[in-house]
DNA sequence: TAACCGATTAGCT
DNA sequence: GCTAATCGGTTAA
């Protein structure tokens, strides 16, 4: 896989992304990168940023066994169970101890599509990875992956689309801090979990 | 140990 | 567009 050291000091850069930067920056930089778990995955087309100290973030109420990876080193996975059903994947950013991360909300499926169709019980490619819960099921995201480094097995993160056109909008499904326009998407992608109503270009 | 709450989805109307 | 389903983590007692 491609591993690019960005800062020269911090070993936190992969696929041209420096994960020691803010969630807001990393969320945008992840758009257009290819993410796979055990060779199954696709191109990231939708992300959301969650920053330390904001009420909508899982790190807001402090360190717990569940959210511990959020307070760990950047470029590691944080997996949580949503609504008691869906396993969702985040990537930790900033320095260790901050509690910031980026939720991966949707992929354009590219590799391992038969496995995704089997796990999801669906054949429509738009039903495989469009939404954090669907993506988690298609890539077999599990709590065992929580805390694992994003640059090592079973994860793989590569550069795919160069200079993607990115749009931004309001985060989905949150009740706290809705004013933060921290959802990002690949402009015009048919694999978004939901459309961006007002087309705010980044 | 019991109650409450979702960073959602699927299946309706 | 609307709503039920679903269950681990958190909080309060």
mmCIF file with all atom_site columns, C-alpha atoms (C1' of nucleotides) in Angstrom:
data_model
loop_
_atom_site.group_PDB
_atom_site.id
_atom_site.type_symbol
_atom_site.label_atom_id
_atom_site.label_alt_id
_atom_site.label_comp_id
_atom_site.label_asym_id
_atom_site.label_entity_id
_atom_site.label_seq_id
_atom_site.pdbx_PDB_ins_code
_atom_site.Cartn_x
_atom_site.Cartn_y
_atom_site.Cartn_z
_atom_site.occupancy
_atom_site.B_iso_or_equiv
_atom_site.pdbx_formal_charge
_atom_site.auth_seq_id
_atom_site.auth_comp_id
_atom_site.auth_asym_id
_atom_site.auth_atom_id
_atom_site.pdbx_PDB_model_num
ATOM 1   C CA    . UNK A 1 1   ? 0.000   0.000   0.000  1.00 0.00 ? 1   UNK A CA    1
ATOM 2   C CA    . UNK A 1 2   ? 1.064   3.582   -0.400 1.00 0.00 ? 2   UNK A CA    1
ATOM 3   C CA    . UNK A 1 3   ? 2.347   5.150   2.763  1.00 0.00 ? 3   UNK A CA    1
ATOM 4   C CA    . UNK A 1 4   ? 3.304   8.781   2.659  1.00 0.00 ? 4   UNK A CA    1
ATOM 5   C CA    . UNK A 1 5   ? 4.941   10.452  5.609  1.00 0.00 ? 5   UNK A CA    1
ATOM 6   C CA    . UNK A 1 6   ? 3.621   13.984  5.589  1.00 0.00 ? 6   UNK A CA    1
ATOM 7   C CA    . UNK A 1 7   ? 4.848   15.914  8.584  1.00 0.00 ? 7   UNK A CA    1
ATOM 8   C CA    . UNK A 1 8   ? 8.379   14.571  8.642  1.00 0.00 ? 8   UNK A CA    1
ATOM 9   C CA    . UNK A 1 9   ? 8.045   14.131  12.398 1.00 0.00 ? 9   UNK A CA    1
ATOM 10  C CA    . UNK A 1 10  ? 4.729   12.465  13.044 1.00 0.00 ? 10  UNK A CA    1
ATOM 11  C CA    . UNK A 1 11  ? 4.205   9.071   11.392 1.00 0.00 ? 11  UNK A CA    1
ATOM 12  C CA    . UNK A 1 12  ? 0.545   9.927   10.875 1.00 0.00 ? 12  UNK A CA    1
ATOM 13  C CA    . UNK A 1 13  ? 0.278   10.364  7.127  1.00 0.00 ? 13  UNK A CA    1
ATOM 14  C CA    . UNK A 1 14  ? -1.142  7.730   4.814  1.00 0.00 ? 14  UNK A CA    1
ATOM 15  C CA    . UNK A 1 15  ? -2.445  8.126   1.273  1.00 0.00 ? 15  UNK A CA    1
ATOM 16  C CA    . UNK A 1 16  ? -1.350  11.741  1.471  1.00 0.00 ? 16  UNK A CA    1
ATOM 17  C CA    . UNK A 1 17  ? -3.412  12.445  4.601  1.00 0.00 ? 17  UNK A CA    1
ATOM 18  C CA    . UNK A 1 18  ? -1.917  13.782  7.829  1.00 0.00 ? 18  UNK A CA    1
ATOM 19  C CA    . UNK A 1 19  ? -4.223  12.375  10.491 1.00 0.00 ? 19  UNK A CA    1
ATOM 20  C CA    . UNK A 1 20  ? -2.681  14.580  13.172 1.00 0.00 ? 20  UNK A CA    1
ATOM 21  C CA    . UNK A 1 21  ? -4.632  17.495  11.629 1.00 0.00 ? 21  UNK A CA    1
ATOM 22  C CA    . UNK A 1 22  ? -8.163  18.527  12.660 1.00 0.00 ? 22  UNK A CA    1
ATOM 23  C CA    . UNK A 1 23  ? -11.210 16.343  11.999 1.00 0.00 ? 23  UNK A CA    1
ATOM 24  C CA    . UNK A 1 24  ? -12.511 19.075  9.689  1.00 0.00 ? 24  UNK A CA    1
ATOM 25  C CA    . UNK A 1 25  ? -9.400  18.839  7.488  1.00 0.00 ? 25  UNK A CA    1
ATOM 26  C CA    . UNK A 1 26  ? -9.101  15.044  7.574  1.00 0.00 ? 26  UNK A CA    1
ATOM 27  C CA    . UNK A 1 27  ? -12.799 14.583  6.737  1.00 0.00 ? 27  UNK A CA    1
ATOM 28  C CA    . UNK A 1 28  ? -12.275 16.519  3.504  1.00 0.00 ? 28  UNK A CA    1
ATOM 29  C CA    . UNK A 1 29  ? -8.995  14.816  2.658  1.00 0.00 ? 29  UNK A CA    1
ATOM 30  C CA    . UNK A 1 30  ? -10.554 11.348  2.985  1.00 0.00 ? 30  UNK A CA    1
ATOM 31  C CA    . UNK A 1 31  ? -13.017 12.031  0.152  1.00 0.00 ? 31  UNK A CA    1
ATOM 32  C CA    . UNK A 1 32  ? -11.830 10.244  -2.998 1.00 0.00 ? 32  UNK A CA    1
ATOM 33  C CA    . UNK A 1 33  ? -9.482  7.823   -1.193 1.00 0.00 ? 33  UNK A CA    1
ATOM 34  C CA    . UNK A 1 34  ? -9.927  4.078   -1.515 1.00 0.00 ? 34  UNK A CA    1
ATOM 35  C CA    . UNK A 1 35  ? -10.594 2.225   1.731  1.00 0.00 ? 35  UNK A CA    1
ATOM 36  C CA    . UNK A 1 36  ? -10.738 -1.552  2.030  1.00 0.00 ? 36  UNK A CA    1
ATOM 37  C CA    . UNK A 1 37  ? -11.065 -4.032  4.898  1.00 0.00 ? 37  UNK A CA    1
ATOM 38  C CA    . UNK A 1 38  ? -9.590  -7.435  4.022  1.00 0.00 ? 38  UNK A CA    1
ATOM 39  C CA    . UNK A 1 39  ? -9.691  -6.435  0.369  1.00 0.00 ? 39  UNK A CA    1
ATOM 40  C CA    . UNK A 1 40  ? -13.360 -5.403  0.428  1.00 0.00 ? 40  UNK A CA    1
ATOM 41  C CA    . UNK A 1 41  ? -14.353 -1.772  0.002  1.00 0.00 ? 41  UNK A CA    1
ATOM 42  C CA    . UNK A 1 42  ? -14.288 1.190   -2.334 1.00 0.00 ? 42  UNK A CA    1
ATOM 43  C CA    . UNK A 1 43  ? -13.852 4.927   -2.763 1.00 0.00 ? 43  UNK A CA    1
ATOM 44  C CA    . UNK A 1 44  ? -14.861 7.152   0.164  1.00 0.00 ? 44  UNK A CA    1
ATOM 45  C CA    . UNK A 1 45  ? -17.611 9.508   -1.044 1.00 0.00 ? 45  UNK A CA    1
ATOM 46  C CA    . UNK A 1 46  ? -19.051 10.791  2.250  1.00 0.00 ? 46  UNK A CA    1
ATOM 47  C CA    . UNK A 1 47  ? -17.632 11.678  5.693  1.00 0.00 ? 47  UNK A CA    1
ATOM 48  C CA    . UNK A 1 48  ? -18.529 13.639  8.816  1.00 0.00 ? 48  UNK A CA    1
ATOM 49  C CA    . UNK A 1 49  ? -16.163 15.405  11.236 1.00 0.00 ? 49  UNK A CA    1
ATOM 50  C CA    . UNK A 1 50  ? -16.539 15.223  15.022 1.00 0.00 ? 50  UNK A CA    1
ATOM 51  C CA    . UNK A 1 51  ? -14.326 17.379  17.175 1.00 0.00 ? 51  UNK A CA    1
ATOM 52  C CA    . UNK A 1 52  ? -13.302 17.149  20.799 1.00 0.00 ? 52  UNK A CA    1
ATOM 53  C CA    . UNK A 1 53  ? -15.387 19.164  23.214 1.00 0.00 ? 53  UNK A CA    1
ATOM 54  C CA    . UNK A 1 54  ? -18.547 19.372  21.100 1.00 0.00 ? 54  UNK A CA    1
ATOM 55  C CA    . UNK A 1 55  ? -21.761 17.889  22.430 1.00 0.00 ? 55  UNK A CA    1
ATOM 56  C CA    . UNK A 1 56  ? -22.402 15.752  19.324 1.00 0.00 ? 56  UNK A CA    1
ATOM 57  C CA    . UNK A 1 57  ? -19.105 13.852  19.671 1.00 0.00 ? 57  UNK A CA    1
ATOM 58  C CA    . UNK A 1 58  ? -18.861 10.506  21.444 1.00 0.00 ? 58  UNK A CA    1
ATOM 59  C CA    . UNK A 1 59  ? -15.801 11.825  23.265 1.00 0.00 ? 59  UNK A CA    1
ATOM 60  C CA    . UNK A 1 60  ? -17.841 14.651  24.827 1.00 0.00 ? 60  UNK A CA    1
ATOM 61  C CA    . UNK A 1 61  ? -18.584 12.915  28.123 1.00 0.00 ? 61  UNK A CA    1
ATOM 62  C CA    . UNK A 1 62  ? -15.033 11.730  28.623 1.00 0.00 ? 62  UNK A CA    1
ATOM 63  C CA    . UNK A 1 63  ? -13.077 8.505   28.368 1.00 0.00 ? 63  UNK A CA    1
ATOM 64  C CA    . UNK A 1 64  ? -15.028 5.237   28.546 1.00 0.00 ? 64  UNK A CA    1
ATOM 65  C CA    . UNK A 1 65  ? -14.161 1.685   27.442 1.00 0.00 ? 65  UNK A CA    1
ATOM 66  C CA    . UNK A 1 66  ? -16.235 2.174   24.296 1.00 0.00 ? 66  UNK A CA    1
ATOM 67  C CA    . UNK A 1 67  ? -14.756 5.466   23.121 1.00 0.00 ? 67  UNK A CA    1
ATOM 68  C CA    . UNK A 1 68  ? -11.208 4.826   24.353 1.00 0.00 ? 68  UNK A CA    1
ATOM 69  C CA    . UNK A 1 69  ? -9.770  4.565   20.796 1.00 0.00 ? 69  UNK A CA    1
ATOM 70  C CA    . UNK A 1 70  ? -11.011 8.130   20.136 1.00 0.00 ? 70  UNK A CA    1
ATOM 71  C CA    . UNK A 1 71  ? -8.555  9.310   22.796 1.00 0.00 ? 71  UNK A CA    1
ATOM 72  C CA    . UNK A 1 72  ? -5.750  7.161   21.398 1.00 0.00 ? 72  UNK A CA    1
ATOM 73  C CA    . UNK A 1 73  ? -3.265  7.908   18.616 1.00 0.00 ? 73  UNK A CA    1
ATOM 74  C CA    . UNK A 1 74  ? -4.499  9.242   15.234 1.00 0.00 ? 74  UNK A CA    1
ATOM 75  C CA    . UNK A 1 75  ? -4.946  7.087   12.127 1.00 0.00 ? 75  UNK A CA    1
ATOM 76  C CA    . UNK A 1 76  ? -6.559  4.348   14.193 1.00 0.00 ? 76  UNK A CA    1
ATOM 77  C CA    . UNK A 1 77  ? -10.097 2.953   13.877 1.00 0.00 ? 77  UNK A CA    1
ATOM 78  C CA    . UNK A 1 78  ? -12.902 3.705   16.319 1.00 0.00 ? 78  UNK A CA    1
ATOM 79  C CA    . UNK A 1 79  ? -15.892 1.377   15.934 1.00 0.00 ? 79  UNK A CA    1
ATOM 80  C CA    . UNK A 1 80  ? -19.174 1.880   17.780 1.00 0.00 ? 80  UNK A CA    1
ATOM 81  C CA    . UNK A 1 81  ? -22.617 0.311   17.767 1.00 0.00 ? 81  UNK A CA    1
ATOM 82  C CA    . UNK A 1 82  ? -25.330 2.657   16.537 1.00 0.00 ? 82  UNK A CA    1
ATOM 83  C CA    . UNK A 1 83  ? -28.950 2.211   17.625 1.00 0.00 ? 83  UNK A CA    1
ATOM 84  C CA    . UNK A 1 84  ? -28.009 -1.177  19.030 1.00 0.00 ? 84  UNK A CA    1
ATOM 85  C CA    . UNK A 1 85  ? -27.774 -2.580  15.495 1.00 0.00 ? 85  UNK A CA    1
ATOM 86  C CA    . UNK A 1 86  ? -25.210 -0.979  13.218 1.00 0.00 ? 86  UNK A CA    1
ATOM 87  C CA    . UNK A 1 87  ? -21.422 -1.098  13.569 1.00 0.00 ? 87  UNK A CA    1
ATOM 88  C CA    . UNK A 1 88  ? -19.998 2.183   12.279 1.00 0.00 ? 88  UNK A CA    1
ATOM 89  C CA    . UNK A 1 89  ? -16.402 3.055   11.386 1.00 0.00 ? 89  UNK A CA    1
ATOM 90  C CA    . UNK A 1 90  ? -14.505 6.197   12.369 1.00 0.00 ? 90  UNK A CA    1
ATOM 91  C CA    . UNK A 1 91  ? -10.884 7.197   11.928 1.00 0.00 ? 91  UNK A CA    1
ATOM 92  C CA    . UNK A 1 92  ? -9.229  8.981   14.837 1.00 0.00 ? 92  UNK A CA    1
ATOM 93  C CA    . UNK A 1 93  ? -7.398  12.224  14.108 1.00 0.00 ? 93  UNK A CA    1
ATOM 94  C CA    . UNK A 1 94  ? -5.492  15.018  15.895 1.00 0.00 ? 94  UNK A CA    1
ATOM 95  C CA    . UNK A 1 95  ? -3.006  14.017  18.588 1.00 0.00 ? 95  UNK A CA    1
ATOM 96  C CA    . UNK A 1 96  ? -3.618  11.275  21.150 1.00 0.00 ? 96  UNK A CA    1
ATOM 97  C CA    . UNK A 1 97  ? -5.804  12.453  24.016 1.00 0.00 ? 97  UNK A CA    1
ATOM 98  C CA    . UNK A 1 98  ? -7.988  14.838  22.009 1.00 0.00 ? 98  UNK A CA    1
ATOM 99  C CA    . UNK A 1 99  ? -11.046 12.717  21.138 1.00 0.00 ? 99  UNK A CA    1
ATOM 100 C CA    . UNK A 1 100 ? -11.565 13.853  17.543 1.00 0.00 ? 100 UNK A CA    1
ATOM 101 C CA    . UNK A 1 101 ? -12.568 11.606  14.659 1.00 0.00 ? 101 UNK A CA    1
ATOM 102 C CA    . UNK A 1 102 ? -14.118 11.250  11.230 1.00 0.00 ? 102 UNK A CA    1
ATOM 103 C CA    . UNK A 1 103 ? -17.145 9.041   10.546 1.00 0.00 ? 103 UNK A CA    1
ATOM 104 C CA    . UNK A 1 104 ? -16.999 7.196   7.216  1.00 0.00 ? 104 UNK A CA    1
ATOM 105 C CA    . UNK A 1 105 ? -20.580 7.457   5.931  1.00 0.00 ? 105 UNK A CA    1
ATOM 106 C CA    . UNK A 1 106 ? -20.503 6.083   2.384  1.00 0.00 ? 106 UNK A CA    1
ATOM 107 C CA    . UNK A 1 107 ? -18.299 4.356   -0.198 1.00 0.00 ? 107 UNK A CA    1
ATOM 108 C CA    . UNK A 1 108 ? -18.564 3.764   -3.910 1.00 0.00 ? 108 UNK A CA    1
ATOM 109 C CA    . UNK A 1 109 ? -18.080 -0.034  -3.999 1.00 0.00 ? 109 UNK A CA    1
ATOM 110 C CA    . UNK A 1 110 ? -15.107 -1.080  -6.145 1.00 0.00 ? 110 UNK A CA    1
ATOM 111 C CA    . UNK A 1 111 ? -13.573 -4.298  -4.808 1.00 0.00 ? 111 UNK A CA    1
ATOM 112 C CA    . UNK A 1 112 ? -15.056 -7.397  -3.194 1.00 0.00 ? 112 UNK A CA    1
ATOM 113 C CA    . UNK A 1 113 ? -18.530 -6.578  -4.465 1.00 0.00 ? 113 UNK A CA    1
ATOM 114 C CA    . UNK A 1 114 ? -19.763 -10.225 -4.323 1.00 0.00 ? 114 UNK A CA    1
ATOM 115 C CA    . UNK A 1 115 ? -18.802 -10.385 -0.624 1.00 0.00 ? 115 UNK A CA    1
ATOM 116 C CA    . UNK A 1 116 ? -20.621 -7.109  0.030  1.00 0.00 ? 116 UNK A CA    1
ATOM 117 C CA    . UNK A 1 117 ? -23.753 -8.321  -1.758 1.00 0.00 ? 117 UNK A CA    1
ATOM 118 C CA    . UNK A 1 118 ? -23.705 -11.505 0.280  1.00 0.00 ? 118 UNK A CA    1
ATOM 119 C CA    . UNK A 1 119 ? -23.247 -9.712  3.617  1.00 0.00 ? 119 UNK A CA    1
ATOM 120 C CA    . UNK A 1 120 ? -25.877 -7.099  2.818  1.00 0.00 ? 120 UNK A CA    1
ATOM 121 C CA    . UNK A 1 121 ? -28.348 -9.438  1.170  1.00 0.00 ? 121 UNK A CA    1
ATOM 122 C CA    . UNK A 1 122 ? -28.748 -6.931  -1.641 1.00 0.00 ? 122 UNK A CA    1
ATOM 123 C CA    . UNK A 1 123 ? -27.586 -6.706  -5.233 1.00 0.00 ? 123 UNK A CA    1
ATOM 124 C CA    . UNK A 1 124 ? -28.227 -3.016  -5.957 1.00 0.00 ? 124 UNK A CA    1
ATOM 125 C CA    . UNK A 1 125 ? -24.760 -1.382  -5.708 1.00 0.00 ? 125 UNK A CA    1
ATOM 126 C CA    . UNK A 1 126 ? -26.362 1.709   -4.139 1.00 0.00 ? 126 UNK A CA    1
ATOM 127 C CA    . UNK A 1 127 ? -27.598 -0.423  -1.232 1.00 0.00 ? 127 UNK A CA    1
ATOM 128 C CA    . UNK A 1 128 ? -24.149 -1.783  -0.316 1.00 0.00 ? 128 UNK A CA    1
ATOM 129 C CA    . UNK A 1 129 ? -22.144 1.057   1.251  1.00 0.00 ? 129 UNK A CA    1
ATOM 130 C CA    . UNK A 1 130 ? -24.383 4.154   1.148  1.00 0.00 ? 130 UNK A CA    1
ATOM 131 C CA    . UNK A 1 131 ? -24.826 4.901   4.838  1.00 0.00 ? 131 UNK A CA    1
ATOM 132 C CA    . UNK A 1 132 ? -22.605 4.230   7.871  1.00 0.00 ? 132 UNK A CA    1
ATOM 133 C CA    . UNK A 1 133 ? -24.531 1.145   8.999  1.00 0.00 ? 133 UNK A CA    1
ATOM 134 C CA    . UNK A 1 134 ? -24.698 -0.382  5.538  1.00 0.00 ? 134 UNK A CA    1
ATOM 135 C CA    . UNK A 1 135 ? -21.000 0.296   4.991  1.00 0.00 ? 135 UNK A CA    1
ATOM 136 C CA    . UNK A 1 136 ? -20.188 -1.371  8.302  1.00 0.00 ? 136 UNK A CA    1
ATOM 137 C CA    . UNK A 1 137 ? -22.134 -4.479  7.359  1.00 0.00 ? 137 UNK A CA    1
ATOM 138 C CA    . UNK A 1 138 ? -20.707 -4.655  3.816  1.00 0.00 ? 138 UNK A CA    1
ATOM 139 C CA    . UNK A 1 139 ? -17.106 -4.385  5.058  1.00 0.00 ? 139 UNK A CA    1
ATOM 140 C CA    . UNK A 1 140 ? -17.715 -6.642  8.088  1.00 0.00 ? 140 UNK A CA    1
ATOM 141 C CA    . UNK A 1 141 ? -16.767 -3.861  10.482 1.00 0.00 ? 141 UNK A CA    1
ATOM 142 C CA    . UNK A 1 142 ? -16.751 -5.275  14.012 1.00 0.00 ? 142 UNK A CA    1
ATOM 143 C CA    . UNK A 1 143 ? -15.744 -4.138  17.511 1.00 0.00 ? 143 UNK A CA    1
ATOM 144 C CA    . UNK A 1 144 ? -12.589 -6.236  17.160 1.00 0.00 ? 144 UNK A CA    1
ATOM 145 C CA    . UNK A 1 145 ? -11.353 -3.637  14.668 1.00 0.00 ? 145 UNK A CA    1
ATOM 146 C CA    . UNK A 1 146 ? -11.777 -0.775  17.131 1.00 0.00 ? 146 UNK A CA    1
ATOM 147 C CA    . UNK A 1 147 ? -8.377  0.615   18.080 1.00 0.00 ? 147 UNK A CA    1
ATOM 148 C CA    . UNK A 1 148 ? -6.520  -0.987  15.168 1.00 0.00 ? 148 UNK A CA    1
ATOM 149 C CA    . UNK A 1 149 ? -4.181  1.099   13.004 1.00 0.00 ? 149 UNK A CA    1
ATOM 150 C CA    . UNK A 1 150 ? -5.670  2.188   9.685  1.00 0.00 ? 150 UNK A CA    1
ATOM 151 C CA    . UNK A 1 151 ? -2.377  1.585   7.832  1.00 0.00 ? 151 UNK A CA    1
ATOM 152 C CA    . UNK A 1 152 ? -2.107  -2.087  8.699  1.00 0.00 ? 152 UNK A CA    1
ATOM 153 C CA    . UNK A 1 153 ? -4.025  -5.303  8.086  1.00 0.00 ? 153 UNK A CA    1
ATOM 154 C CA    . UNK A 1 154 ? -6.923  -5.717  7.570  1.00 0.00 ? 154 UNK A CA    1
ATOM 155 C CA    . UNK A 1 155 ? -7.218  -2.055  6.592  1.00 0.00 ? 155 UNK A CA    1
ATOM 156 C CA    . UNK A 1 156 ? -5.837  -0.497  3.431  1.00 0.00 ? 156 UNK A CA    1
ATOM 157 C CA    . UNK A 1 157 ? -6.064  3.163   2.442  1.00 0.00 ? 157 UNK A CA    1
ATOM 158 C CA    . UNK A 1 158 ? -4.878  4.359   -0.962 1.00 0.00 ? 158 UNK A CA    1
ATOM 159 C CA    . UNK A 1 159 ? -5.015  7.447   -3.093 1.00 0.00 ? 159 UNK A CA    1
ATOM 160 C CA    . UNK A 1 160 ? -7.683  7.073   -5.772 1.00 0.00 ? 160 UNK A CA    1
ATOM 161 C CA    . UNK A 1 161 ? -9.350  10.220  -7.109 1.00 0.00 ? 161 UNK A CA    1
ATOM 162 C CA    . UNK A 1 162 ? -6.943  13.157  -7.284 1.00 0.00 ? 162 UNK A CA    1
ATOM 163 C CA    . UNK A 1 163 ? -8.334  16.639  -6.585 1.00 0.00 ? 163 UNK A CA    1
ATOM 164 C CA    . UNK A 1 164 ? -11.958 15.525  -6.096 1.00 0.00 ? 164 UNK A CA    1
ATOM 165 C CA    . UNK A 1 165 ? -14.730 18.128  -6.198 1.00 0.00 ? 165 UNK A CA    1
ATOM 166 C CA    . UNK A 1 166 ? -16.067 18.279  -2.624 1.00 0.00 ? 166 UNK A CA    1
ATOM 167 C CA    . UNK A 1 167 ? -19.400 19.555  -1.315 1.00 0.00 ? 167 UNK A CA    1
ATOM 168 C CA    . UNK A 1 168 ? -20.352 20.187  2.314  1.00 0.00 ? 168 UNK A CA    1
ATOM 169 C CA    . UNK A 1 169 ? -23.577 20.229  4.288  1.00 0.00 ? 169 UNK A CA    1
ATOM 170 C CA    . UNK A 1 170 ? -25.262 19.679  7.640  1.00 0.00 ? 170 UNK A CA    1
ATOM 171 C CA    . UNK A 1 171 ? -24.483 16.465  9.554  1.00 0.00 ? 171 UNK A CA    1
ATOM 172 C CA    . UNK A 1 172 ? -27.153 13.766  9.537  1.00 0.00 ? 172 UNK A CA    1
ATOM 173 C CA    . UNK A 1 173 ? -29.035 12.223  12.434 1.00 0.00 ? 173 UNK A CA    1
ATOM 174 C CA    . UNK A 1 174 ? -27.505 14.316  15.207 1.00 0.00 ? 174 UNK A CA    1
ATOM 175 C CA    . UNK A 1 175 ? -29.530 16.408  17.622 1.00 0.00 ? 175 UNK A CA    1
ATOM 176 C CA    . UNK A 1 176 ? -26.675 18.378  19.189 1.00 0.00 ? 176 UNK A CA    1
ATOM 177 C CA    . UNK A 1 177 ? -24.740 21.110  17.356 1.00 0.00 ? 177 UNK A CA    1
ATOM 178 C CA    . UNK A 1 178 ? -26.701 20.863  14.074 1.00 0.00 ? 178 UNK A CA    1
ATOM 179 C CA    . UNK A 1 179 ? -25.332 24.249  13.033 1.00 0.00 ? 179 UNK A CA    1
ATOM 180 C CA    . UNK A 1 180 ? -21.919 22.742  12.331 1.00 0.00 ? 180 UNK A CA    1
ATOM 181 C CA    . UNK A 1 181 ? -21.638 22.196  8.574  1.00 0.00 ? 181 UNK A CA    1
ATOM 182 C CA    . UNK A 1 182 ? -19.289 19.264  8.985  1.00 0.00 ? 182 UNK A CA    1
ATOM 183 C CA    . UNK A 1 183 ? -20.558 16.696  6.471  1.00 0.00 ? 183 UNK A CA    1
ATOM 184 C CA    . UNK A 1 184 ? -18.537 16.298  3.266  1.00 0.00 ? 184 UNK A CA    1
ATOM 185 C CA    . UNK A 1 185 ? -19.235 14.484  0.022  1.00 0.00 ? 185 UNK A CA    1
ATOM 186 C CA    . UNK A 1 186 ? -17.904 13.750  -3.425 1.00 0.00 ? 186 UNK A CA    1
ATOM 187 C CA    . UNK A 1 187 ? -19.816 16.105  -5.687 1.00 0.00 ? 187 UNK A CA    1
ATOM 188 C CA    . UNK A 1 188 ? -22.388 14.356  -7.877 1.00 0.00 ? 188 UNK A CA    1
ATOM 189 C CA    . UNK A 1 189 ? -21.713 10.849  -6.526 1.00 0.00 ? 189 UNK A CA    1
ATOM 190 C CA    . UNK A 1 190 ? -24.684 8.480   -6.856 1.00 0.00 ? 190 UNK A CA    1
ATOM 191 C CA    . UNK A 1 191 ? -23.399 6.592   -3.796 1.00 0.00 ? 191 UNK A CA    1
ATOM 192 C CA    . UNK A 1 192 ? -24.110 9.256   -1.140 1.00 0.00 ? 192 UNK A CA    1
ATOM 193 C CA    . UNK A 1 193 ? -26.319 8.134   1.766  1.00 0.00 ? 193 UNK A CA    1
ATOM 194 C CA    . UNK A 1 194 ? -28.479 11.212  1.177  1.00 0.00 ? 194 UNK A CA    1
ATOM 195 C CA    . UNK A 1 195 ? -28.209 14.183  -1.176 1.00 0.00 ? 195 UNK A CA    1
ATOM 196 C CA    . UNK A 1 196 ? -26.676 17.512  -0.233 1.00 0.00 ? 196 UNK A CA    1
ATOM 197 C CA    . UNK A 1 197 ? -29.736 19.816  -0.459 1.00 0.00 ? 197 UNK A CA    1
ATOM 198 C CA    . UNK A 1 198 ? -27.841 23.061  -0.841 1.00 0.00 ? 198 UNK A CA    1
ATOM 199 C CA    . UNK A 1 199 ? -24.742 22.526  -2.938 1.00 0.00 ? 199 UNK A CA    1
ATOM 200 C CA    . UNK A 1 200 ? -22.044 24.193  -0.843 1.00 0.00 ? 200 UNK A CA    1
ATOM 201 C CA    . UNK A 1 201 ? -18.713 23.747  -2.605 1.00 0.00 ? 201 UNK A CA    1
ATOM 202 C CA    . UNK A 1 202 ? -15.587 23.473  -0.489 1.00 0.00 ? 202 UNK A CA    1
ATOM 203 C "C1'" . DT  B 2 1   ? -29.707 -3.079  38.307 1.00 0.00 ? 1   DT  B "C1'" 1
ATOM 204 C "C1'" . DA  B 2 2   ? -32.942 -0.357  35.895 1.00 0.00 ? 2   DA  B "C1'" 1
ATOM 205 C "C1'" . DA  B 2 3   ? -34.182 3.306   32.912 1.00 0.00 ? 3   DA  B "C1'" 1
ATOM 206 C "C1'" . DC  B 2 4   ? -32.977 6.040   29.078 1.00 0.00 ? 4   DC  B "C1'" 1
ATOM 207 C "C1'" . DC  B 2 5   ? -30.892 7.149   24.752 1.00 0.00 ? 5   DC  B "C1'" 1
ATOM 208 C "C1'" . DG  B 2 6   ? -29.277 7.143   20.175 1.00 0.00 ? 6   DG  B "C1'" 1
ATOM 209 C "C1'" . DA  B 2 7   ? -23.372 9.749   14.577 1.00 0.00 ? 7   DA  B "C1'" 1
ATOM 210 C "C1'" . DT  B 2 8   ? -29.596 4.260   11.594 1.00 0.00 ? 8   DT  B "C1'" 1
ATOM 211 C "C1'" . DT  B 2 9   ? -32.144 1.488   8.506  1.00 0.00 ? 9   DT  B "C1'" 1
ATOM 212 C "C1'" . DA  B 2 10  ? -36.000 -0.726  6.230  1.00 0.00 ? 10  DA  B "C1'" 1
ATOM 213 C "C1'" . DG  B 2 11  ? -40.453 -0.694  5.109  1.00 0.00 ? 11  DG  B "C1'" 1
ATOM 214 C "C1'" . DC  B 2 12  ? -44.322 1.537   4.887  1.00 0.00 ? 12  DC  B "C1'" 1
ATOM 215 C "C1'" . DT  B 2 13  ? -47.966 5.475   3.188  1.00 0.00 ? 13  DT  B "C1'" 1
ATOM 216 C "C1'" . DG  C 3 1   ? -42.183 11.785  4.152  1.00 0.00 ? 1   DG  C "C1'" 1
ATOM 217 C "C1'" . DC  C 3 2   ? -43.003 8.921   8.581  1.00 0.00 ? 2   DC  C "C1'" 1
ATOM 218 C "C1'" . DT  C 3 3   ? -42.196 5.372   12.034 1.00 0.00 ? 3   DT  C "C1'" 1
ATOM 219 C "C1'" . DA  C 3 4   ? -41.074 0.914   14.289 1.00 0.00 ? 4   DA  C "C1'" 1
ATOM 220 C "C1'" . DA  C 3 5   ? -37.326 -2.048  15.428 1.00 0.00 ? 5   DA  C "C1'" 1
ATOM 221 C "C1'" . DT  C 3 6   ? -33.356 -2.937  18.213 1.00 0.00 ? 6   DT  C "C1'" 1
ATOM 222 C "C1'" . DC  C 3 7   ? -29.658 -3.440  22.188 1.00 0.00 ? 7   DC  C "C1'" 1
ATOM 223 C "C1'" . DG  C 3 8   ? -24.968 -1.910  24.235 1.00 0.00 ? 8   DG  C "C1'" 1
ATOM 224 C "C1'" . DG  C 3 9   ? -23.309 2.059   26.698 1.00 0.00 ? 9   DG  C "C1'" 1
ATOM 225 C "C1'" . DT  C 3 10  ? -24.169 5.495   30.022 1.00 0.00 ? 10  DT  C "C1'" 1
ATOM 226 C "C1'" . DT  C 3 11  ? -26.192 7.354   33.929 1.00 0.00 ? 11  DT  C "C1'" 1
ATOM 227 C "C1'" . DA  C 3 12  ? -28.702 7.516   38.117 1.00 0.00 ? 12  DA  C "C1'" 1
ATOM 228 C "C1'" . DA  C 3 13  ? -30.076 5.351   42.080 1.00 0.00 ? 13  DA  C "C1'" 1
#
